[in-house]
Short mmCIF file of N, CA and C in Angstrom, two decimals:
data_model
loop_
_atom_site.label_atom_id
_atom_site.label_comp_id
_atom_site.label_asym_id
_atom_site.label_seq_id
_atom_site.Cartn_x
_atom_site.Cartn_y
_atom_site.Cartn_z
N UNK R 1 -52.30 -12.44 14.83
CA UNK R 1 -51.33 -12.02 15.84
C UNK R 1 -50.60 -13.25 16.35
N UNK R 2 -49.19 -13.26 16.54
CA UNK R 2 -48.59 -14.08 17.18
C UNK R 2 -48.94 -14.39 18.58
N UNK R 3 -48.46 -15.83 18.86
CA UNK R 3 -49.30 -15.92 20.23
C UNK R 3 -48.07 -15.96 21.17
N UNK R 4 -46.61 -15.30 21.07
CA UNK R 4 -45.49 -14.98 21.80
C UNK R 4 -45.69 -13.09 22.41
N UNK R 5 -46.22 -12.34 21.17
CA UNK R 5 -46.38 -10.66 21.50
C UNK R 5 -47.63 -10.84 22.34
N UNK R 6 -48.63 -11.37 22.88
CA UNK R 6 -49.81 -11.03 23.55
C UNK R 6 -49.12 -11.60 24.94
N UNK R 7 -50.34 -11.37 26.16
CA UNK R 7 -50.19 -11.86 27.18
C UNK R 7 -49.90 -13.45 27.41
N UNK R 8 -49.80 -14.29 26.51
CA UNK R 8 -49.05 -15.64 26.29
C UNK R 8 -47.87 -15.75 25.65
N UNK R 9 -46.79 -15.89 26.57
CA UNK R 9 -45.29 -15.90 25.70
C UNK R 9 -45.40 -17.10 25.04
N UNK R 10 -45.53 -18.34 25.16
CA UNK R 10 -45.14 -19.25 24.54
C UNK R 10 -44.92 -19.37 23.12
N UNK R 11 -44.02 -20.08 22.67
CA UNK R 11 -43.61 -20.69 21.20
C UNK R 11 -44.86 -21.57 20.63
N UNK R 12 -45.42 -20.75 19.84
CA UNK R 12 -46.88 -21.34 18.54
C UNK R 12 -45.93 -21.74 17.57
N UNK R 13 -46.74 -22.93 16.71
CA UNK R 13 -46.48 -23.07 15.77
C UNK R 13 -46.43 -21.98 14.87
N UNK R 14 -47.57 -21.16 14.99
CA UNK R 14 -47.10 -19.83 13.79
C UNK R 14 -45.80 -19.11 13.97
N UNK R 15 -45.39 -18.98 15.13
CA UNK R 15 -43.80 -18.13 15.26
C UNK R 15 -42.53 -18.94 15.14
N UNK R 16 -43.00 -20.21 15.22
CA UNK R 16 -41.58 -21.08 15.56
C UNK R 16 -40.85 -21.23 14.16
N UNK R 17 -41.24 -21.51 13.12
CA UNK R 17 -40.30 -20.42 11.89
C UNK R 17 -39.35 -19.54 12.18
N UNK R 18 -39.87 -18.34 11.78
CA UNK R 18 -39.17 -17.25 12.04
C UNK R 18 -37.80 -17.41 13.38
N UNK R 19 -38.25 -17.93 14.61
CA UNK R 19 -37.61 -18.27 15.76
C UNK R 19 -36.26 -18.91 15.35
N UNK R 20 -36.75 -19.83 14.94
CA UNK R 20 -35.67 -21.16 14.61
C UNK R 20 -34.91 -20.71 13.45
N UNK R 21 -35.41 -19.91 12.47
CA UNK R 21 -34.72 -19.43 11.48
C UNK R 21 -33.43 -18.54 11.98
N UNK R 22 -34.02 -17.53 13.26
CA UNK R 22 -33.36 -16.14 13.81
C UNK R 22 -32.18 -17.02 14.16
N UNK R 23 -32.23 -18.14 15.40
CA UNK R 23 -31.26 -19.02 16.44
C UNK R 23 -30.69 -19.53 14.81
N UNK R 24 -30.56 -20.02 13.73
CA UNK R 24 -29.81 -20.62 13.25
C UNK R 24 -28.71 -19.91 12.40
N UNK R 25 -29.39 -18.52 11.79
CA UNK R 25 -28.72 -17.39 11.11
C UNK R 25 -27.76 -16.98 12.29
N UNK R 26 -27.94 -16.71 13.57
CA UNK R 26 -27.46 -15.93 14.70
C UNK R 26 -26.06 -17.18 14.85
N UNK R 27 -26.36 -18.36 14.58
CA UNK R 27 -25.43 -19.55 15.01
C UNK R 27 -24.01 -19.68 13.76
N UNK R 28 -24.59 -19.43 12.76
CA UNK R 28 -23.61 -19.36 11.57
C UNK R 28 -23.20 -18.33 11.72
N UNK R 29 -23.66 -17.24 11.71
CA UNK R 29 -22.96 -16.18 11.39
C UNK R 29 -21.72 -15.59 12.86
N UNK R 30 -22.01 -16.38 13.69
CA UNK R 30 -20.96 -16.68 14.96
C UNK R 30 -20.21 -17.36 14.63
N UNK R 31 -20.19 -18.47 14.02
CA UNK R 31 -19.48 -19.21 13.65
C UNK R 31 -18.30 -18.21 12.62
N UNK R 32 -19.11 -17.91 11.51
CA UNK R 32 -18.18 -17.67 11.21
C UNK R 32 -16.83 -16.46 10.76
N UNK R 33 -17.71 -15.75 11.73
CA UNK R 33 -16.90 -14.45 12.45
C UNK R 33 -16.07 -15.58 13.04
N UNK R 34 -16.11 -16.71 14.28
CA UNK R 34 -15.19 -17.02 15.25
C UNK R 34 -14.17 -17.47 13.80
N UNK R 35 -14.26 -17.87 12.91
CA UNK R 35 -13.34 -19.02 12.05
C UNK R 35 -12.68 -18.17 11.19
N UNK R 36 -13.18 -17.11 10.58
CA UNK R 36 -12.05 -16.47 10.03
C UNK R 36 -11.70 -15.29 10.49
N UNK R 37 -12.14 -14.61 11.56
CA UNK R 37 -11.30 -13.59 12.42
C UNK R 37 -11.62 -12.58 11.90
N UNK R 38 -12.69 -12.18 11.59
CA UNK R 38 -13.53 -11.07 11.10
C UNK R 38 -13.87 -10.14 12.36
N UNK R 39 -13.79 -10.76 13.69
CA UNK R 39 -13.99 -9.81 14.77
C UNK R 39 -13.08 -9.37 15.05
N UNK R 40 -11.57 -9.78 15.22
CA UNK R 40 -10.45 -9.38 15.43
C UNK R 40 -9.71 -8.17 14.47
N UNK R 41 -10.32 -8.36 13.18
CA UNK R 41 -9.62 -7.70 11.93
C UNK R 41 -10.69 -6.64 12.08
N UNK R 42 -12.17 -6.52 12.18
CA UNK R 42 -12.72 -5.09 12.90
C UNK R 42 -12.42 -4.48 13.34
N UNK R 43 -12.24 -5.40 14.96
CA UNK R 43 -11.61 -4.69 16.02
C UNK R 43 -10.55 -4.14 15.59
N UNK R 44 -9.39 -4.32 15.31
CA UNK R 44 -8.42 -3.91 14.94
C UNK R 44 -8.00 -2.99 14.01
N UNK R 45 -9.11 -2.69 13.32
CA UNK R 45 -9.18 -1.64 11.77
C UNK R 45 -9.65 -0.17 12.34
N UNK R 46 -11.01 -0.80 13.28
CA UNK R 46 -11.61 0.30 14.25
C UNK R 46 -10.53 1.37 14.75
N UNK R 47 -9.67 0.53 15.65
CA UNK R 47 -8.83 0.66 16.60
C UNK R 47 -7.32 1.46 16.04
N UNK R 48 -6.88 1.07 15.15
CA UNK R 48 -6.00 1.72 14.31
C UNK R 48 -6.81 2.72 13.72
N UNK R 49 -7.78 3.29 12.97
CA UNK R 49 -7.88 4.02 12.57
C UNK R 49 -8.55 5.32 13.73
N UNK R 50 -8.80 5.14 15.19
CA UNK R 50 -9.17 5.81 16.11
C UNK R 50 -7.82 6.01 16.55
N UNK R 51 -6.62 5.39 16.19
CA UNK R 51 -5.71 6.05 17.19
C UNK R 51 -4.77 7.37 16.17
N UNK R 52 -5.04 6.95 14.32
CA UNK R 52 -4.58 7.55 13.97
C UNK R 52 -5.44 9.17 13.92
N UNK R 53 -6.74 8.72 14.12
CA UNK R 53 -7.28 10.12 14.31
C UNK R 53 -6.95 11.02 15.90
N UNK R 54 -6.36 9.93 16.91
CA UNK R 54 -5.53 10.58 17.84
C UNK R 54 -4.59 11.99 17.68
N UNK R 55 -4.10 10.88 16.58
CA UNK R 55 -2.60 11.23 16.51
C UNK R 55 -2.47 12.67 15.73
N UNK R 56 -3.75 12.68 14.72
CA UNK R 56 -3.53 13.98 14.01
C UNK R 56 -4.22 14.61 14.68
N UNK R 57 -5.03 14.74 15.75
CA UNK R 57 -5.63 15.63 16.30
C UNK R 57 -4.84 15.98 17.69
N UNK R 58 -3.61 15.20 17.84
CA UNK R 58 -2.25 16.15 19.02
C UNK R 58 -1.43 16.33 18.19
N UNK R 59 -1.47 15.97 16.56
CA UNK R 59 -0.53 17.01 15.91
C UNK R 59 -0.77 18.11 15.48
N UNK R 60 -0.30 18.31 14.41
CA UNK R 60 -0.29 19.51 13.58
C UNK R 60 -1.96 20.39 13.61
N UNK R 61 -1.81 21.44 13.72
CA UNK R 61 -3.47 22.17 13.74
C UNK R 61 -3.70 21.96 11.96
N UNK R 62 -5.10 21.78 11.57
CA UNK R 62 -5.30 21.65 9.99
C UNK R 62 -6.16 22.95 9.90
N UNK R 63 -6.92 23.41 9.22
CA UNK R 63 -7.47 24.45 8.43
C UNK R 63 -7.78 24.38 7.08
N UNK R 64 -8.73 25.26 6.99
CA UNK R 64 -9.74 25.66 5.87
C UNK R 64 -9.22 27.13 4.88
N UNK R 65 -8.86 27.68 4.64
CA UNK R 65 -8.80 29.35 4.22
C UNK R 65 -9.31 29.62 2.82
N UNK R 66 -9.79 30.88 2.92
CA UNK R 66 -10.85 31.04 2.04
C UNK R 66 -10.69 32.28 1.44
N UNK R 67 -9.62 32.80 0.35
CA UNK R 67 -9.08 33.82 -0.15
C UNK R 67 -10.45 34.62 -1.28
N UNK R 68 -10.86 35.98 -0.37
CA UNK R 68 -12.12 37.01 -1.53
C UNK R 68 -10.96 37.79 -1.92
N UNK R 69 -11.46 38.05 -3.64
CA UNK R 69 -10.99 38.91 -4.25
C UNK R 69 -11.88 40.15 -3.34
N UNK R 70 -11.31 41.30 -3.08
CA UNK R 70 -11.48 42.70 -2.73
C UNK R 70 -12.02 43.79 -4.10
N UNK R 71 -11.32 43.61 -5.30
CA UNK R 71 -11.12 44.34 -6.01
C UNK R 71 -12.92 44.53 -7.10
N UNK R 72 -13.59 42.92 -6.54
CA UNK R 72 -14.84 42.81 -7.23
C UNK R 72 -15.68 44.17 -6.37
N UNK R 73 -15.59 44.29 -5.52
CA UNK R 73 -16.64 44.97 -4.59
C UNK R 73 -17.96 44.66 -4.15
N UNK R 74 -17.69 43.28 -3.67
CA UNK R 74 -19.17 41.84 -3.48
C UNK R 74 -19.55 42.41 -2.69
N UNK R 75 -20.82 42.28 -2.74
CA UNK R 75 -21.82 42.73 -1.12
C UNK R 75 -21.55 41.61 -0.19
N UNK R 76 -22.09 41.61 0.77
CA UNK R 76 -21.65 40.30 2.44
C UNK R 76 -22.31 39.00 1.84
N UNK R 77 -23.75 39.24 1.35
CA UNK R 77 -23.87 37.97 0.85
C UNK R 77 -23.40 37.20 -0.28
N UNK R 78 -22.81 38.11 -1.29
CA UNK R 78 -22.01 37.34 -2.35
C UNK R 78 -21.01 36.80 -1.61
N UNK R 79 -20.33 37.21 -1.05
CA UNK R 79 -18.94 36.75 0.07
C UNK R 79 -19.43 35.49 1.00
N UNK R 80 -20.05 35.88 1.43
CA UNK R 80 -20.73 34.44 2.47
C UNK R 80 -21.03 33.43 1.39
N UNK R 81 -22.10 33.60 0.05
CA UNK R 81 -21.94 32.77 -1.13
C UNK R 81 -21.10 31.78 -1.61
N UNK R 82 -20.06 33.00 -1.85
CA UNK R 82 -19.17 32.27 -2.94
C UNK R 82 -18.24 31.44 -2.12
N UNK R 83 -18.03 32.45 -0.79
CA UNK R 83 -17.10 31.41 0.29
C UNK R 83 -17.53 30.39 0.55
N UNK R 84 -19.69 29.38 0.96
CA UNK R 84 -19.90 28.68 0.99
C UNK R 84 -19.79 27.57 -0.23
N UNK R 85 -19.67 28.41 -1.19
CA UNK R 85 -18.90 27.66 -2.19
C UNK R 85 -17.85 26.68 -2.70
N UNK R 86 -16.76 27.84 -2.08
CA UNK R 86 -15.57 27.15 -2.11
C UNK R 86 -15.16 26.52 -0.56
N UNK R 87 -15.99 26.39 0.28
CA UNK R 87 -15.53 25.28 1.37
C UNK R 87 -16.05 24.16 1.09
N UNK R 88 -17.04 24.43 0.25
CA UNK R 88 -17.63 22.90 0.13
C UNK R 88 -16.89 22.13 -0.97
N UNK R 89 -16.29 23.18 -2.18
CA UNK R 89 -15.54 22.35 -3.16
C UNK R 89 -14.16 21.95 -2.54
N UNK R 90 -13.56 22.74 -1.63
CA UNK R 90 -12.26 22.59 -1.21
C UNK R 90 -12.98 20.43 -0.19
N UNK R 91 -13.43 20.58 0.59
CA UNK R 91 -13.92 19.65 0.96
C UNK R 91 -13.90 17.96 0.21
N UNK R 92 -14.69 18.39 -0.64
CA UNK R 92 -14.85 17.18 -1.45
C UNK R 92 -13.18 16.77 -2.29
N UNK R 93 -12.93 18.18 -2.46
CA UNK R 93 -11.43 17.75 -3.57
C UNK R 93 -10.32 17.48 -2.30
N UNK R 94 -10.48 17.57 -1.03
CA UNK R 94 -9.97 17.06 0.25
C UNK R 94 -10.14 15.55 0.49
N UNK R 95 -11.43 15.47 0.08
CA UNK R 95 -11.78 13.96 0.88
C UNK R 95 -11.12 13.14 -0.53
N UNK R 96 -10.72 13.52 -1.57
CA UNK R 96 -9.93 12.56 -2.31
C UNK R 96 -8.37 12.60 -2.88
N UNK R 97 -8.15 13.82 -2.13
CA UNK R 97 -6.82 14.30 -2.27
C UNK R 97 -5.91 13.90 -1.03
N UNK R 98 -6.59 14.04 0.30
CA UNK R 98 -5.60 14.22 1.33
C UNK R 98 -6.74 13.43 2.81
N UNK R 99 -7.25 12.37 2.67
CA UNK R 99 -8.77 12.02 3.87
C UNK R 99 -8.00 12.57 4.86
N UNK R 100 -6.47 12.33 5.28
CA UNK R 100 -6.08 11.91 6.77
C UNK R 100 -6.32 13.91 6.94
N UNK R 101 -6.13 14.78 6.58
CA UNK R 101 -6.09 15.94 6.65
C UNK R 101 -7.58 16.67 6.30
N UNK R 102 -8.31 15.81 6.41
CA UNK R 102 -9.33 16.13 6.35
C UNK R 102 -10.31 15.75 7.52
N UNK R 103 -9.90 14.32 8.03
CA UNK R 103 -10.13 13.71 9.31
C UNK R 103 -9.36 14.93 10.33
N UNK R 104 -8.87 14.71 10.07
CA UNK R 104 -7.71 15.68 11.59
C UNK R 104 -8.67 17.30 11.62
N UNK R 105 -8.89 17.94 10.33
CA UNK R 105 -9.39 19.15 10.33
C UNK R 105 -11.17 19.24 10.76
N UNK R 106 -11.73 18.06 10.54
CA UNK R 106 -13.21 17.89 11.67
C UNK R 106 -12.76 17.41 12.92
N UNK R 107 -11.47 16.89 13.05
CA UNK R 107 -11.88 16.39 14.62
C UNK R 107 -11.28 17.54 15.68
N UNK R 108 -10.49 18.68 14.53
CA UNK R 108 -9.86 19.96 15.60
C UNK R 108 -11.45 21.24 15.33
N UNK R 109 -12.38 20.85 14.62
CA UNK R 109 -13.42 21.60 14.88
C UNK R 109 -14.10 22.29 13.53
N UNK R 110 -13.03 21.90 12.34
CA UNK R 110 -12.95 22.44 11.23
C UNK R 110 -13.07 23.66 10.88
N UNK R 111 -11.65 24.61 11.50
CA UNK R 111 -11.50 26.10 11.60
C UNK R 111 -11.46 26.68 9.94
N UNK R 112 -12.35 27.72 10.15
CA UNK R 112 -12.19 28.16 8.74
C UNK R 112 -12.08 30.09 8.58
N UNK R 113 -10.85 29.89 7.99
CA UNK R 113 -10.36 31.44 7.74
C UNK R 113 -10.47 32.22 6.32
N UNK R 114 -11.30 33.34 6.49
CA UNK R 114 -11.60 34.39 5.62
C UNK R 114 -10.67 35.28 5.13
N UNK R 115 -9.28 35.79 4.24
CA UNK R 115 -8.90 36.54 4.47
C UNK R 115 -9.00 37.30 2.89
N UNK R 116 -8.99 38.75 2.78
CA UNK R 116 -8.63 39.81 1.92
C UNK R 116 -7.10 39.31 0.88
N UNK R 117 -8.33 39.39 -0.66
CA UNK R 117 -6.75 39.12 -1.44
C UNK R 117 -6.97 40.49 -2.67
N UNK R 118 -5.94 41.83 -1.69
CA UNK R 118 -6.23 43.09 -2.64
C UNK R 118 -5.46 42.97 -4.50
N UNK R 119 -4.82 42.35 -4.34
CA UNK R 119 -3.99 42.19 -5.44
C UNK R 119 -5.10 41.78 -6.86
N UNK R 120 -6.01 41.66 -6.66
CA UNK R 120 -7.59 41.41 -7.95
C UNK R 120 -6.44 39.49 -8.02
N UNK R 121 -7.14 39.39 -9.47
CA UNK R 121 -6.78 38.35 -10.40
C UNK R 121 -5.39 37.62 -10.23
N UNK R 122 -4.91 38.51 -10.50
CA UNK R 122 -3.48 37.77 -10.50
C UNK R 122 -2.76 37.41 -9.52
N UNK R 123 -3.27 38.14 -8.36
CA UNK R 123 -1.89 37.63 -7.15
C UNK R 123 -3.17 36.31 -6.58
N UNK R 124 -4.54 36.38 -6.92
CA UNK R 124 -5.11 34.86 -6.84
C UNK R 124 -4.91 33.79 -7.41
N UNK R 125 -4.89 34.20 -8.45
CA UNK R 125 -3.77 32.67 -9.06
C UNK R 125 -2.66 32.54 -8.96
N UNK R 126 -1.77 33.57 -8.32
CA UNK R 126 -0.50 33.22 -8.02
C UNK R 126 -0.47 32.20 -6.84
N UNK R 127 -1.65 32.60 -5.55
CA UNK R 127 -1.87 31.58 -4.02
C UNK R 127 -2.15 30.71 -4.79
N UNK R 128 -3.28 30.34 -5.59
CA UNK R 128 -3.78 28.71 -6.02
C UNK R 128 -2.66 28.49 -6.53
N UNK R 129 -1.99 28.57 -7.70
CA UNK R 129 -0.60 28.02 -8.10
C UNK R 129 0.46 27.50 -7.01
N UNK R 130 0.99 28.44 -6.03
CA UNK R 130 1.95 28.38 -4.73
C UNK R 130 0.84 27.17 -4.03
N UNK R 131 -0.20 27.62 -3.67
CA UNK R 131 -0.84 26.04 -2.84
C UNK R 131 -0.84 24.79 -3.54
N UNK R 132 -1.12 24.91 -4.71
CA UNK R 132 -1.37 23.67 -5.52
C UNK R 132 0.16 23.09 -5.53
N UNK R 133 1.42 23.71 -5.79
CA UNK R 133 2.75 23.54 -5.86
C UNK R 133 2.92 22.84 -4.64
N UNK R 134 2.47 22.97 -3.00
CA UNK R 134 2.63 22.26 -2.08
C UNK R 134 1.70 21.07 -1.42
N UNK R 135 0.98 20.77 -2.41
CA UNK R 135 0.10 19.58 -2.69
C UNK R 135 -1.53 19.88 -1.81
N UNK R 136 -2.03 21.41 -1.70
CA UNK R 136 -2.93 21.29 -0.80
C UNK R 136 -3.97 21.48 -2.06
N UNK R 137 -5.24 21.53 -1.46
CA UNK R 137 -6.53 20.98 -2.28
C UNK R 137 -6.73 22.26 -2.34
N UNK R 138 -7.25 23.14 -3.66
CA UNK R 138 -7.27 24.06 -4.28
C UNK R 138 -8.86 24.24 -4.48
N UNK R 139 -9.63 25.38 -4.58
CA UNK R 139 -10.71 25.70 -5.51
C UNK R 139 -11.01 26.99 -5.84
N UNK R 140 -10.63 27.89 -7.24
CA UNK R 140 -10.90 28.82 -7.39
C UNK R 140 -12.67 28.84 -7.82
N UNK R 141 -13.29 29.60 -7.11
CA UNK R 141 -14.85 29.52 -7.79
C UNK R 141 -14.88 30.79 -8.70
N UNK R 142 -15.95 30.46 -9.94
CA UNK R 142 -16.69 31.01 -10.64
C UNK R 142 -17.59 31.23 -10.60
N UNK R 143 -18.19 33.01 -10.58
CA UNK R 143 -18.99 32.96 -10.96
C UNK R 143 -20.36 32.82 -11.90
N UNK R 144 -21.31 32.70 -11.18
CA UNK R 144 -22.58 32.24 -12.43
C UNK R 144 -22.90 33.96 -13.21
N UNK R 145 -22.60 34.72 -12.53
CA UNK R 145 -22.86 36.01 -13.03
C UNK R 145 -24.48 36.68 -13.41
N UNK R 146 -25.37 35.62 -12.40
CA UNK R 146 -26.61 36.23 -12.21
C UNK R 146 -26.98 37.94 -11.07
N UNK R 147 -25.83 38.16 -10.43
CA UNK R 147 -26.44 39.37 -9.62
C UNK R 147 -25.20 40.35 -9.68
N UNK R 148 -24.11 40.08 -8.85
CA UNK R 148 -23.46 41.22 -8.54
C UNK R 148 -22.37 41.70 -9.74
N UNK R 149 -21.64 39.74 -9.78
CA UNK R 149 -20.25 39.90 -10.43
C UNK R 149 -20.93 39.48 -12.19
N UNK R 150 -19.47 39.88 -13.18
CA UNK R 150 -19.77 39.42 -14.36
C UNK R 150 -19.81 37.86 -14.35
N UNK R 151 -20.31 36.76 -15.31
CA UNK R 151 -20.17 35.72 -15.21
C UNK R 151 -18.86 34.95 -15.61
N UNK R 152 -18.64 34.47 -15.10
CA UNK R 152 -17.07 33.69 -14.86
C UNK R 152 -16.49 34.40 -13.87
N UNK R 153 -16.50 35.33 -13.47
CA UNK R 153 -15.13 36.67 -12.70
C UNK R 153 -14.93 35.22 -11.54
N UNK R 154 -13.54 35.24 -11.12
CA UNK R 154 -12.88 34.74 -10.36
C UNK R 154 -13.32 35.41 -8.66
N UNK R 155 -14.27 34.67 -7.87
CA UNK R 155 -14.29 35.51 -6.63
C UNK R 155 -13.47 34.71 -5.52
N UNK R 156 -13.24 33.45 -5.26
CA UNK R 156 -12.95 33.12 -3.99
C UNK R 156 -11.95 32.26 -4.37
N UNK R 157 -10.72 32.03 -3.40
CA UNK R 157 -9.68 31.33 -3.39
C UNK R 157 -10.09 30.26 -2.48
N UNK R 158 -10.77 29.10 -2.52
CA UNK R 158 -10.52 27.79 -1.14
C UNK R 158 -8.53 27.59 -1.11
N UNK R 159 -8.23 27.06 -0.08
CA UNK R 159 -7.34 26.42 0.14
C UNK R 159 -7.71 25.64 1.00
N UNK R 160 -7.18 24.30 0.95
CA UNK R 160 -7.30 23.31 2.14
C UNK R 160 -8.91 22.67 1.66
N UNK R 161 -9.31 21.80 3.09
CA UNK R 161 -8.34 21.53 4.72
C UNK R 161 -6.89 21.21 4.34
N UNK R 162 -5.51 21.55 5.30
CA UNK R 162 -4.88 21.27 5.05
C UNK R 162 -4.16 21.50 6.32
N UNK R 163 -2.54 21.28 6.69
CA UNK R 163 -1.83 21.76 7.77
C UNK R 163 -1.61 23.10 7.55
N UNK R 164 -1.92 23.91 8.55
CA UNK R 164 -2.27 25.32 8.99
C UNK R 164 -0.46 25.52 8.68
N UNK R 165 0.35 25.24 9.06
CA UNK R 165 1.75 25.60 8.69
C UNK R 165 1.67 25.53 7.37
N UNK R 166 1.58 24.65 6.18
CA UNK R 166 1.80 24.64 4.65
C UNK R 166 0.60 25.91 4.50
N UNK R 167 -0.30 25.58 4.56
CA UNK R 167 -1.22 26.94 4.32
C UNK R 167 -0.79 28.16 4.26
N UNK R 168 0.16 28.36 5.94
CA UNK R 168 0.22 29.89 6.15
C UNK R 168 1.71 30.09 5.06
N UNK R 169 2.29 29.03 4.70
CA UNK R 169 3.48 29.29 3.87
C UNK R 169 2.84 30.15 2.63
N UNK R 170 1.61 29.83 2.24
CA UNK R 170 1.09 30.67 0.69
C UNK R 170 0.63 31.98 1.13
N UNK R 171 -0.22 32.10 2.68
CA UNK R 171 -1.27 33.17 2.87
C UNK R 171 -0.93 33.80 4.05
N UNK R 172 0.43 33.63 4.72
CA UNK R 172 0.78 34.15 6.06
C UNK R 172 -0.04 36.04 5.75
N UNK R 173 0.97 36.40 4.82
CA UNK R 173 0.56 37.87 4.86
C UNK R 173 -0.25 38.17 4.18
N UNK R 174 -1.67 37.76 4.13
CA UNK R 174 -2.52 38.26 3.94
C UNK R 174 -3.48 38.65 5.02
N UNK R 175 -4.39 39.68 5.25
CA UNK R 175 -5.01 40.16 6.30
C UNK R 175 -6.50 39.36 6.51
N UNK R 176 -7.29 39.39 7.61
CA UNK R 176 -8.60 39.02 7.86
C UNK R 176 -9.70 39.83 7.51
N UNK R 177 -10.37 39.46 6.55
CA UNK R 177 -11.74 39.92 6.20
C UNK R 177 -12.56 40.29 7.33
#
């Protein structure tokens, strides 16, 4: 046992290593944060990138939407499924497609909308086509075709995160699940 952690603080030869090592690492590495401005260029990276998450979070509202085919006839949990599906793929193909719209859409709470697409197949790839055409992050999921649907059948449209205005340009008239 060190003889600084017991009821004797003093500096032993067994701790004064470590000690003198801590004070000299702690002394350079001050140093040389002060010399090339590594605290300033933090600070400052921090600081810009907190104001731009300001800025998109008093702008534009962002969003999630999450287009079910109707025409499959999914039970609630295939729907809750396939939708957890495609928020999570829309997500990831977000965080490398669009970060700043992806930042803005967690810091407004990351709203996410369900809506009815009666049209089956085709008027779903018509939204992914029309979204993809206005640069938002797309994911049609497939299914594995272990329970309800055949395997491959097209069930869920992701769109986004994205600005809730470009969004509603593809999906205004579609209704809420």
């Amino acid at each position: 046992m060190y003889g600084c952690c017991g009821d004797n603080m003093s500096l032993t030869l067994e701790n004064a290593g470590p000690f003198l090592t801590g004070v000299v690492l702690g002394v350079v590495l001050g140093y040389t944060v002060k010399r090339w401005g590594l605290g300033r260029q933090l600070a400052s990276s921090v600081s810009h990138n907190m104001e731009e998450m300001r800025q998109s979070v008093r702008g534009e509202q962002h969003k999630l939407v999450l287009v079910v085919r109707m025409d499959l006839k999914m039970g609630k949990g295939k729907v809750a499924a396939q939708c957890c599906h495609a928020a999570l793929s829309c997500y990831k193909k977000g965080l490398k497609m669009a970060p700043k719209s992806v930042s803005a859409w967690e810091a407004q709470g990351q709203p996410k909308i369900v809506l009815k697409c009666d049209g089956g197949l085709d008027e779903l790839e018509q939204l992914e086509k029309a979204a993809r055409a206005l640069g938002l992050p797309t994911k049609i999921i497939h299914d594995a075709g272990r329970t309800q649907v055949k395997s491959g059948s097209e069930t869920v449209l992701g769109i986004g995160p994205g600005p809730a205005s470009l969004i509603d340009k593809v999906t205004d008239y579609l209704k809420l699940l």
